Short mmCIF file of C-alpha atoms in Angstrom, two decimals:
data_model
loop_
_atom_site.label_atom_id
_atom_site.label_comp_id
_atom_site.label_asym_id
_atom_site.label_seq_id
_atom_site.Cartn_x
_atom_site.Cartn_y
_atom_site.Cartn_z
CA MET A 1 9.78 40.15 0.69
CA THR A 2 9.26 41.71 4.11
CA ASP A 3 11.90 42.56 6.68
CA ASP A 4 12.48 40.13 9.54
CA ALA A 5 10.77 42.57 11.92
CA ASP A 6 7.59 42.43 9.83
CA GLN A 7 7.47 38.65 9.51
CA ILE A 8 5.05 36.44 11.41
CA ARG A 9 5.66 34.53 14.61
CA VAL A 10 4.24 31.02 15.06
CA ALA A 11 2.58 31.92 18.36
CA SER A 12 0.65 34.87 16.89
CA PRO A 13 -2.99 34.53 15.74
CA VAL A 14 -1.97 35.19 12.14
CA GLY A 15 0.80 32.61 12.43
CA ARG A 16 -1.67 29.98 13.58
CA TRP A 17 -3.99 30.80 10.68
CA VAL A 18 -1.14 30.50 8.19
CA VAL A 19 -0.11 27.11 9.57
CA LEU A 20 -3.73 25.91 9.53
CA THR A 21 -4.25 27.01 5.93
CA THR A 22 -1.09 25.46 4.58
CA VAL A 23 -1.73 22.23 6.49
CA LEU A 24 -5.30 22.02 5.14
CA GLY A 25 -4.12 22.54 1.57
CA SER A 26 -1.19 20.17 1.69
CA SER A 27 -3.28 17.60 3.56
CA MET A 28 -5.63 17.38 0.59
CA ALA A 29 -2.73 16.27 -1.60
CA LEU A 30 -1.25 14.03 1.10
CA LEU A 31 -4.60 12.44 1.90
CA ASP A 32 -5.11 11.39 -1.69
CA SER A 33 -1.60 9.95 -1.78
CA THR A 34 -2.40 7.62 1.14
CA VAL A 35 -6.18 7.17 1.23
CA ILE A 36 -6.16 5.70 -2.24
CA ASN A 37 -3.99 2.74 -1.16
CA VAL A 38 -6.62 1.43 1.25
CA ALA A 39 -9.34 1.80 -1.38
CA LEU A 40 -7.50 -0.04 -4.16
CA PRO A 41 -8.84 -3.58 -3.63
CA ARG A 42 -12.44 -2.30 -3.55
CA ILE A 43 -11.89 -0.09 -6.61
CA GLY A 44 -10.48 -3.09 -8.46
CA GLN A 45 -13.51 -5.21 -7.59
CA ASP A 46 -16.04 -2.49 -8.34
CA LEU A 47 -14.56 -1.44 -11.70
CA GLY A 48 -13.25 -4.90 -12.71
CA THR A 49 -9.61 -3.85 -13.13
CA ASP A 50 -6.29 -5.67 -12.94
CA LEU A 51 -3.17 -4.72 -10.96
CA ALA A 52 -1.86 -2.49 -13.77
CA ALA A 53 -5.02 -0.35 -13.65
CA LEU A 54 -4.63 -0.01 -9.88
CA GLN A 55 -1.03 1.08 -10.36
CA TRP A 56 -2.18 3.71 -12.85
CA THR A 57 -4.83 4.90 -10.40
CA VAL A 58 -1.99 5.75 -8.02
CA ASN A 59 0.57 6.81 -10.60
CA ALA A 60 -1.55 9.06 -12.83
CA TYR A 61 -1.75 11.43 -9.89
CA MET A 62 1.93 11.08 -9.05
CA LEU A 63 2.92 11.56 -12.68
CA THR A 64 1.38 14.99 -13.26
CA LEU A 65 2.29 16.06 -9.74
CA ALA A 66 5.96 15.14 -10.14
CA GLY A 67 6.19 16.49 -13.69
CA LEU A 68 4.57 19.87 -13.03
CA ILE A 69 5.41 20.65 -9.41
CA LEU A 70 8.48 22.69 -10.37
CA LEU A 71 6.38 24.78 -12.72
CA GLY A 72 3.89 25.21 -9.88
CA GLY A 73 6.65 26.59 -7.65
CA ALA A 74 7.71 28.99 -10.42
CA LEU A 75 4.17 30.25 -10.90
CA GLY A 76 3.85 30.91 -7.18
CA ASP A 77 7.11 32.84 -6.98
CA ARG A 78 6.07 34.95 -9.97
CA PHE A 79 2.35 35.60 -9.55
CA GLY A 80 2.00 35.23 -5.79
CA ARG A 81 2.24 32.12 -3.64
CA ARG A 82 -1.14 32.59 -1.99
CA ARG A 83 -2.88 33.17 -5.34
CA VAL A 84 -1.45 30.07 -6.99
CA PHE A 85 -2.05 28.05 -3.82
CA VAL A 86 -5.76 28.98 -3.84
CA VAL A 87 -6.07 28.17 -7.56
CA GLY A 88 -4.48 24.79 -6.84
CA VAL A 89 -6.91 24.04 -4.03
CA VAL A 90 -9.93 24.84 -6.22
CA TRP A 91 -8.53 22.82 -9.15
CA PHE A 92 -7.84 19.87 -6.86
CA ALA A 93 -11.38 19.96 -5.46
CA VAL A 94 -12.96 19.95 -8.93
CA ALA A 95 -10.76 17.03 -10.03
CA SER A 96 -11.68 15.20 -6.82
CA LEU A 97 -15.35 15.56 -7.73
CA LEU A 98 -14.62 13.99 -11.13
CA CYS A 99 -12.83 11.09 -9.40
CA GLY A 100 -15.82 10.58 -7.12
CA ILE A 101 -18.27 10.22 -9.99
CA ALA A 102 -15.98 8.31 -12.41
CA PRO A 103 -17.96 5.54 -14.17
CA SER A 104 -14.91 3.53 -15.32
CA ALA A 105 -11.24 2.93 -14.59
CA GLY A 106 -10.20 5.02 -17.60
CA VAL A 107 -12.14 8.05 -16.41
CA LEU A 108 -10.83 7.59 -12.88
CA VAL A 109 -7.22 7.51 -14.10
CA ALA A 110 -7.77 10.66 -16.20
CA ALA A 111 -9.35 12.48 -13.25
CA ARG A 112 -6.47 11.41 -11.04
CA ALA A 113 -4.07 12.99 -13.54
CA LEU A 114 -6.05 16.24 -13.27
CA GLN A 115 -5.80 16.00 -9.49
CA GLY A 116 -2.04 15.91 -9.86
CA VAL A 117 -2.11 19.21 -11.73
CA GLY A 118 -3.93 20.83 -8.81
CA GLY A 119 -1.48 19.23 -6.40
CA ALA A 120 1.44 20.66 -8.39
CA LEU A 121 0.03 24.15 -7.81
CA LEU A 122 -0.82 23.87 -4.11
CA THR A 123 1.95 21.64 -2.72
CA PRO A 124 5.03 23.84 -3.30
CA GLY A 125 2.95 26.89 -2.45
CA SER A 126 2.08 25.63 1.02
CA LEU A 127 5.72 25.22 2.02
CA ALA A 128 6.89 28.37 0.24
CA ILE A 129 4.23 30.41 2.09
CA ILE A 130 5.67 29.21 5.40
CA GLN A 131 9.24 29.96 4.40
CA ALA A 132 8.35 33.45 3.14
CA SER A 133 5.92 34.43 5.90
CA PHE A 134 7.57 33.42 9.17
CA HIS A 135 10.42 35.08 11.03
CA PRO A 136 13.72 33.20 10.49
CA ASP A 137 13.85 32.22 14.17
CA ASP A 138 10.45 30.52 13.86
CA ARG A 139 10.79 28.84 10.48
CA ALA A 140 12.17 25.54 11.76
CA ARG A 141 9.30 25.24 14.24
CA ALA A 142 6.73 26.26 11.61
CA VAL A 143 8.11 23.67 9.20
CA GLY A 144 8.01 21.10 11.99
CA LEU A 145 4.35 21.90 12.70
CA TRP A 146 3.56 21.79 8.98
CA SER A 147 5.37 18.46 8.59
CA GLY A 148 3.82 16.97 11.70
CA LEU A 149 0.24 18.07 11.11
CA GLY A 150 0.50 17.39 7.39
CA GLY A 151 1.98 13.99 8.19
CA VAL A 152 -0.96 13.40 10.47
CA GLY A 153 -3.25 14.08 7.54
CA ALA A 154 -1.31 11.61 5.42
CA ALA A 155 -1.33 8.96 8.15
CA VAL A 156 -5.00 9.50 9.08
CA GLY A 157 -5.77 8.99 5.41
CA PRO A 158 -5.71 5.18 5.46
CA PHE A 159 -7.93 5.06 8.57
CA LEU A 160 -10.38 7.57 7.16
CA GLY A 161 -10.26 5.93 3.76
CA GLY A 162 -10.95 2.53 5.27
CA TRP A 163 -13.96 3.86 7.16
CA LEU A 164 -15.32 5.45 3.98
CA VAL A 165 -14.65 2.35 1.85
CA ASP A 166 -16.41 0.05 4.32
CA GLY A 167 -19.20 2.59 4.82
CA PRO A 168 -20.53 4.89 2.09
CA GLY A 169 -18.07 3.57 -0.50
CA TRP A 170 -14.69 4.29 -2.08
CA ARG A 171 -15.99 7.27 -4.07
CA TRP A 172 -16.20 9.25 -0.84
CA VAL A 173 -12.44 8.94 -0.52
CA PHE A 174 -12.29 11.64 -3.22
CA LEU A 175 -15.41 13.60 -2.32
CA LEU A 176 -13.90 14.18 1.13
CA ASN A 177 -11.69 16.87 -0.41
CA LEU A 178 -14.64 19.14 -1.18
CA PRO A 179 -15.35 20.27 2.41
CA LEU A 180 -11.62 20.67 3.07
CA ALA A 181 -11.34 23.01 0.10
CA ALA A 182 -14.46 24.90 1.22
CA VAL A 183 -12.70 25.73 4.50
CA CYS A 184 -9.20 26.28 3.11
CA VAL A 185 -9.95 28.82 0.37
CA PRO A 186 -11.75 31.52 2.41
CA VAL A 187 -9.26 31.20 5.29
CA ALA A 188 -6.33 31.60 2.88
CA LEU A 189 -7.85 34.66 1.23
CA ARG A 190 -8.55 36.32 4.58
CA HIS A 191 -5.52 35.46 6.72
CA VAL A 192 -2.52 34.44 4.59
CA PRO A 193 -0.23 37.28 3.45
CA GLU A 194 0.70 37.37 -0.22
CA SER A 195 4.36 36.93 -1.12
CA ARG A 196 6.36 36.59 -4.30
CA ASP A 197 9.90 36.73 -5.55
CA PRO A 198 10.44 40.35 -6.68
CA GLU A 199 13.07 39.20 -9.19
CA ALA A 200 10.84 36.53 -10.74
CA HIS A 201 10.14 37.50 -14.34
CA GLY A 202 10.91 36.17 -17.79
CA ARG A 203 9.56 33.09 -19.54
CA PHE A 204 8.40 29.85 -17.97
CA ASP A 205 10.18 26.63 -18.89
CA VAL A 206 7.16 24.86 -20.36
CA LEU A 207 9.40 22.73 -22.59
CA GLY A 208 11.37 21.47 -19.61
CA ALA A 209 8.18 20.62 -17.70
CA ALA A 210 6.78 18.76 -20.71
CA LEU A 211 9.97 16.76 -21.24
CA ALA A 212 10.15 15.79 -17.57
CA ALA A 213 6.51 14.69 -17.45
CA LEU A 214 6.73 12.71 -20.70
CA ALA A 215 9.96 11.00 -19.64
CA LEU A 216 8.37 9.89 -16.36
CA ALA A 217 5.21 8.79 -18.18
CA LEU A 218 7.04 6.58 -20.66
CA VAL A 219 9.29 4.96 -18.06
CA THR A 220 6.27 4.34 -15.84
CA TYR A 221 4.33 2.83 -18.74
CA ALA A 222 7.16 0.42 -19.51
CA LEU A 223 7.53 -0.68 -15.87
CA ILE A 224 3.80 -1.22 -15.35
CA GLU A 225 3.07 -2.97 -18.64
CA VAL A 226 6.08 -5.29 -18.93
CA PRO A 227 4.61 -8.02 -16.66
CA GLU A 228 1.63 -8.42 -18.99
CA GLN A 229 3.10 -7.49 -22.38
CA GLY A 230 6.65 -8.72 -21.90
CA ALA A 231 9.41 -7.25 -24.05
CA SER A 232 6.95 -5.94 -26.64
CA VAL A 233 7.68 -3.14 -29.09
CA MET A 234 5.51 -0.77 -27.03
CA VAL A 235 7.26 -1.57 -23.76
CA ILE A 236 10.79 -1.33 -25.18
CA GLY A 237 9.85 1.81 -27.10
CA GLY A 238 8.40 3.36 -23.96
CA ALA A 239 11.52 2.61 -21.92
CA LEU A 240 13.90 3.93 -24.58
CA GLY A 241 11.70 6.95 -25.23
CA GLY A 242 11.69 7.79 -21.53
CA VAL A 243 15.48 7.61 -21.35
CA VAL A 244 15.89 9.76 -24.47
CA LEU A 245 13.44 12.39 -23.22
CA GLY A 246 15.14 12.39 -19.81
CA ALA A 247 18.48 13.10 -21.51
CA ALA A 248 16.80 15.80 -23.60
CA PHE A 249 15.44 17.39 -20.40
CA VAL A 250 18.94 17.59 -18.90
CA THR A 251 20.31 19.09 -22.14
CA VAL A 252 17.54 21.66 -22.39
CA GLU A 253 17.98 22.72 -18.76
CA ARG A 254 21.70 23.23 -19.28
CA ARG A 255 21.23 25.38 -22.39
CA ARG A 256 18.15 27.47 -21.62
CA ALA A 257 18.51 31.03 -20.38
CA ASP A 258 15.61 30.47 -17.98
CA PRO A 259 15.57 26.76 -17.01
CA MET A 260 13.00 25.21 -14.69
CA VAL A 261 15.85 23.56 -12.77
CA PRO A 262 18.90 25.88 -12.68
CA PRO A 263 22.01 23.68 -12.88
CA SER A 264 23.75 26.03 -10.45
CA VAL A 265 21.45 24.79 -7.66
CA PHE A 266 23.14 21.39 -7.80
CA ALA A 267 26.60 22.89 -7.39
CA SER A 268 25.92 22.42 -3.70
CA ARG A 269 26.95 18.96 -2.57
CA GLN A 270 24.50 19.04 0.32
CA PHE A 271 21.55 20.18 -1.78
CA THR A 272 22.17 17.34 -4.19
CA ALA A 273 22.75 14.81 -1.42
CA VAL A 274 19.57 15.62 0.50
CA ASN A 275 17.48 15.33 -2.65
CA ILE A 276 19.01 11.91 -3.29
CA VAL A 277 18.16 10.96 0.30
CA THR A 278 14.63 12.24 -0.33
CA PHE A 279 14.37 10.04 -3.42
CA CYS A 280 15.47 6.94 -1.49
CA VAL A 281 13.19 7.62 1.47
CA TYR A 282 10.05 8.37 -0.52
CA ALA A 283 10.59 5.53 -2.96
CA ALA A 284 10.65 3.18 0.03
CA LEU A 285 7.62 4.80 1.68
CA GLY A 286 5.65 4.89 -1.58
CA GLY A 287 6.23 1.22 -2.21
CA PHE A 288 5.56 0.30 1.42
CA PHE A 289 2.18 2.03 1.73
CA PHE A 290 1.01 0.82 -1.70
CA LEU A 291 1.79 -2.83 -0.94
CA SER A 292 1.04 -2.90 2.80
CA ALA A 293 -2.53 -1.66 2.41
CA ILE A 294 -3.22 -4.53 0.00
CA GLN A 295 -1.29 -7.06 2.13
CA LEU A 296 -3.35 -6.27 5.22
CA GLN A 297 -6.64 -6.75 3.35
CA VAL A 298 -5.93 -9.51 0.83
CA VAL A 299 -3.52 -11.64 2.88
CA ALA A 300 -4.10 -10.84 6.56
CA GLY A 301 -7.87 -10.58 6.13
CA PHE A 302 -8.31 -7.08 7.59
CA SER A 303 -11.26 -4.98 6.50
CA ALA A 304 -10.54 -1.67 4.76
CA LEU A 305 -11.21 0.09 8.06
CA GLY A 306 -8.97 -2.35 9.92
CA ALA A 307 -6.15 -1.85 7.42
CA GLY A 308 -6.47 1.92 7.78
CA THR A 309 -6.64 1.77 11.56
CA ALA A 310 -3.47 -0.31 11.60
CA LEU A 311 -1.48 2.81 10.63
CA LEU A 312 -2.89 5.11 13.31
CA PRO A 313 0.13 4.77 15.66
CA THR A 314 2.22 6.44 12.98
CA THR A 315 -0.27 9.31 13.04
CA VAL A 316 0.02 9.72 16.80
CA LEU A 317 3.81 9.74 16.71
CA MET A 318 3.88 12.35 13.92
CA LEU A 319 1.40 14.52 15.78
CA LEU A 320 3.26 14.41 19.09
CA PHE A 321 6.87 14.67 18.06
CA SER A 322 7.37 16.23 14.59
CA ALA A 323 7.64 19.82 15.83
CA SER A 324 10.17 18.73 18.45
CA ALA A 325 12.09 16.81 15.79
CA GLY A 326 12.27 20.00 13.72
CA ASP A 327 13.72 21.91 16.68
CA LEU A 328 16.15 19.08 17.45
CA GLY A 329 17.36 19.02 13.87
CA ARG A 330 17.99 22.76 14.05
CA ARG A 331 20.05 22.39 17.23
CA ILE A 332 22.17 19.33 16.44
CA GLY A 333 22.19 19.57 12.68
CA PRO A 334 20.56 17.38 10.05
CA ARG A 335 23.22 14.71 9.69
CA ILE A 336 22.27 12.53 12.66
CA PRO A 337 18.46 12.62 12.12
CA LEU A 338 18.85 11.95 8.39
CA THR A 339 21.16 9.02 9.10
CA ALA A 340 19.28 7.44 11.99
CA GLY A 341 15.73 8.04 10.79
CA PRO A 342 15.92 5.92 7.61
CA LEU A 343 17.57 3.05 9.53
CA VAL A 344 14.79 3.03 12.12
CA ALA A 345 12.13 3.17 9.39
CA ALA A 346 13.86 0.33 7.52
CA THR A 347 13.63 -1.80 10.66
CA GLY A 348 9.89 -1.13 10.79
CA MET A 349 9.48 -2.26 7.19
CA LEU A 350 11.35 -5.50 7.85
CA LEU A 351 9.09 -6.15 10.84
CA MET A 352 6.15 -6.09 8.41
CA LEU A 353 7.43 -9.42 7.08
CA ARG A 354 5.72 -10.98 10.11
CA VAL A 355 2.31 -9.94 8.72
CA GLY A 356 0.72 -12.90 6.95
CA PRO A 357 -2.51 -14.92 7.00
CA GLY A 358 -4.27 -14.55 10.34
CA ALA A 359 -1.78 -11.91 11.55
CA SER A 360 -2.33 -10.50 15.03
CA TYR A 361 -2.48 -6.72 15.14
CA PRO A 362 -0.81 -6.20 18.56
CA TRP A 363 1.94 -8.77 17.98
CA ASP A 364 2.61 -8.56 14.24
CA VAL A 365 1.43 -5.21 12.86
CA LEU A 366 1.72 -2.76 15.76
CA PRO A 367 5.48 -3.18 16.41
CA ALA A 368 6.24 -2.59 12.73
CA VAL A 369 4.05 0.51 12.55
CA LEU A 370 5.48 1.99 15.76
CA VAL A 371 9.06 1.56 14.63
CA LEU A 372 8.28 2.93 11.17
CA GLY A 373 6.54 5.94 12.71
CA LEU A 374 9.51 6.64 14.96
CA GLY A 375 11.79 6.65 11.94
CA MET A 376 9.49 9.01 10.03
CA VAL A 377 9.30 11.40 12.98
CA THR A 378 13.08 11.45 13.19
CA LEU A 379 13.72 12.29 9.56
CA VAL A 380 10.78 14.11 7.93
CA ALA A 381 10.89 17.55 9.60
CA PRO A 382 14.72 17.87 9.56
CA LEU A 383 14.73 16.75 5.92
CA THR A 384 12.24 19.47 4.97
CA ALA A 385 13.92 22.21 6.96
CA THR A 386 17.35 21.32 5.57
CA VAL A 387 16.06 21.49 2.02
CA LEU A 388 14.54 24.94 2.46
CA ALA A 389 17.59 26.27 4.28
CA ALA A 390 19.67 25.60 1.17
CA VAL A 391 18.39 28.64 -0.70
CA ASP A 392 17.51 32.22 0.04
CA THR A 393 13.88 33.00 0.87
CA GLY A 394 13.13 34.29 -2.62
CA ARG A 395 13.84 30.86 -4.06
CA ALA A 396 11.69 28.94 -1.60
CA GLY A 397 9.31 27.88 -4.36
CA LEU A 398 12.19 26.44 -6.36
CA ALA A 399 13.63 24.55 -3.39
CA SER A 400 10.34 23.02 -2.32
CA GLY A 401 9.47 22.28 -5.95
CA ILE A 402 12.66 20.36 -6.64
CA ASN A 403 12.42 18.40 -3.41
CA ASN A 404 8.74 17.59 -3.86
CA ALA A 405 9.42 16.53 -7.44
CA ALA A 406 12.10 14.15 -6.18
CA ALA A 407 9.72 12.73 -3.57
CA ARG A 408 6.80 12.29 -5.98
CA ALA A 409 8.94 10.84 -8.76
CA ALA A 410 10.37 8.39 -6.24
CA GLY A 411 6.92 7.19 -5.19
CA LEU A 412 5.83 7.00 -8.82
CA ILE A 413 8.75 4.82 -9.87
CA ALA A 414 8.49 2.63 -6.77
CA VAL A 415 4.81 1.84 -7.34
CA ALA A 416 5.58 1.04 -10.98
CA ALA A 417 8.77 -0.97 -10.40
CA LEU A 418 8.26 -2.89 -7.14
CA PRO A 419 5.51 -5.21 -8.43
CA LEU A 420 7.72 -5.98 -11.42
CA LEU A 421 10.85 -6.59 -9.33
CA ALA A 422 8.90 -8.71 -6.83
CA GLY A 423 7.32 -10.78 -9.59
CA MET A 424 3.65 -9.79 -9.14
CA GLY A 425 1.32 -10.86 -11.91
CA PRO A 426 -1.66 -8.81 -13.24
CA GLU A 427 -4.10 -10.62 -10.91
CA ALA A 428 -1.81 -10.90 -7.88
CA TYR A 429 -3.98 -8.72 -5.68
CA ARG A 430 -6.85 -11.22 -6.05
CA ASP A 431 -4.73 -14.19 -4.84
CA ALA A 432 -3.63 -14.12 -1.17
CA GLY A 433 -0.89 -16.72 -1.62
CA GLU A 434 0.71 -15.07 -4.63
CA PHE A 435 0.55 -11.59 -3.13
CA ALA A 436 2.04 -12.75 0.18
CA SER A 437 5.06 -14.32 -1.47
CA THR A 438 5.76 -11.25 -3.58
CA PHE A 439 5.24 -8.96 -0.58
CA ARG A 440 7.98 -10.86 1.26
CA ARG A 441 10.33 -10.10 -1.62
CA ALA A 442 9.33 -6.44 -1.86
CA MET A 443 9.79 -5.33 1.76
CA PRO A 444 13.56 -5.97 1.89
CA MET A 445 13.85 -3.91 -1.30
CA CYS A 446 12.08 -1.00 0.39
CA ALA A 447 14.28 -1.35 3.47
CA GLY A 448 17.36 -1.42 1.25
CA LEU A 449 16.40 1.94 -0.25
CA LEU A 450 16.20 3.44 3.23
CA VAL A 451 19.61 2.04 4.17
CA ALA A 452 21.04 3.59 0.99
CA GLY A 453 19.53 6.95 1.96
CA SER A 454 21.04 6.69 5.43
CA VAL A 455 24.52 5.97 4.06
CA ILE A 456 24.30 8.93 1.68
CA ALA A 457 23.16 11.24 4.49
CA TRP A 458 26.03 10.18 6.75
CA TRP A 459 28.57 10.65 3.99
CA ALA A 460 27.37 13.87 2.37
CA VAL A 461 25.20 15.93 4.76
CA ARG A 462 26.91 18.57 6.86
CA LYS A 463 26.99 18.38 10.64
CA SER A 464 26.23 22.10 10.98
CA PRO A 465 22.84 22.73 12.63
CA GLU A 466 22.19 25.71 10.40
CA ALA A 467 22.46 26.08 6.66
CA GLU A 468 25.55 28.07 5.88
CA HIS A 469 25.18 29.41 2.41
CA GLU A 470 25.80 32.64 0.68
CA PRO A 471 22.86 33.99 -1.32
CA GLU A 472 23.53 33.41 -4.97
CA PRO A 473 24.37 36.58 -6.89
CA ARG A 474 21.68 36.89 -9.53
CA PRO A 475 21.53 39.28 -12.46
CA ALA A 476 18.51 41.56 -12.54
CA CYS A 477 16.94 39.60 -15.37
CA ALA A 478 17.20 36.22 -13.66
CA THR A 479 14.14 34.65 -12.09
CA HIS A 480 13.93 31.91 -9.51
CA CYS A 481 13.86 29.54 -12.44
CA GLY A 482 16.50 31.39 -14.42
CA VAL A 483 20.24 30.91 -14.70
CA SER A 484 22.06 32.32 -11.73
CA ALA A 485 25.70 32.98 -11.22
CA PRO A 486 27.26 29.95 -9.56
CA PRO A 487 27.34 30.15 -5.78
CA LEU A 488 30.62 31.26 -4.27
CA GLU A 489 30.56 28.33 -1.86
CA PRO A 490 28.81 24.98 -2.11
CA GLU A 491 25.60 25.44 -0.14
CA PRO A 492 23.11 23.35 1.82
CA PRO A 493 19.57 21.73 0.91
CA PRO A 494 15.44 20.70 1.01
CA ARG A 495 11.69 17.94 1.35
CA HIS A 496 7.32 15.74 0.91
CA THR A 497 5.39 13.87 1.99
#
């Protein structure tokens, strides 16, 4: 790592290039998390799939991303964050090409899983590059810019996806990543400084990564398939297998000399609390965007472009105010933004209950989207900055990996579970009446998750505007994913999209 005097300032030319590169890379992953929702009804019609196949189209990506993102952070800390980031961008672009030419739903789902592998390499790297490259005084602002501009990419996704779906076709939703990668890779190689954790060595926790991914896969399978198969042997076996493998993952991480998730990290009450808040927030957002994109098209009668355009106010709010929200969170502390933001976003989700057949955009959709966007602006940048402030700079890959894994796993489980909990059948997305009734049951569930996150933040997150933690004493043989001596004091925490 470099001294503070050698680190980059946001206002410098190099600083702007670093922000641009990390935003481009992370936007590829964020775009595919949001663009796909607008394209789902057309994909279902074109490939002749049911709701379960559409859920897998979303969740295959989330599954590999959530299961491998911690390993991606470890690889970056060991071999160089820029190097692994560039590999992830190239991998993601190739997988996107496969998605764009997929002849069937099965091939599309498999290609989406490969996309998730690329996302697991580039996503933690983008945030870790910022944390390692910028001067401490500028990190909060850099994270705010990254969150805001990256959030813009995620929010523009539905609009752009709708335009592509109504125009050249849904396949271009994936092919769009190719020009982004063509710009990102050469800029990263030329302008982004390399960084790594000098103490990162030893073995990688491949067993832990495999157990986590398989546990998520089996639980997801059971949740998605139970509406059609009922309590079949496969569904029950999948659910039980997921629970057993999840318990095995916890056991392995506690006993390994070099675990993917060091148990000592969770000795901090605030680190643990903010990751729980992250899970609640991103479960709600994942379920909301998955269901709302379909609701606007199937029930309200919007075109794909109209459904995407409906979310543009969120984009504008993220663009204008995320950097300022990051600075505000640094000054007043994370507790207030992380308490108020989810409550505001929950109000926006409840306002979406007004969206039904023949809904008016200015009177029914716009108020909900504006309120939701205000809540996201309030919480996203402070959430991210608080997570990264929990650990020393050398463990930035670990912090962003754990927090991103929590966010992705939350979205994965929400997309799998909400249709089941709301009572959606396999063909619900083809029937406006059925989908509308289940949507009305699902939105209060999403809002309830946000309220739970707000309560946890108020109860457990510190008021201090800065993270106050002592660097963990680590033996020379410990890596960022190795066992560390327990922190002397409980320390503070990390973030998505």
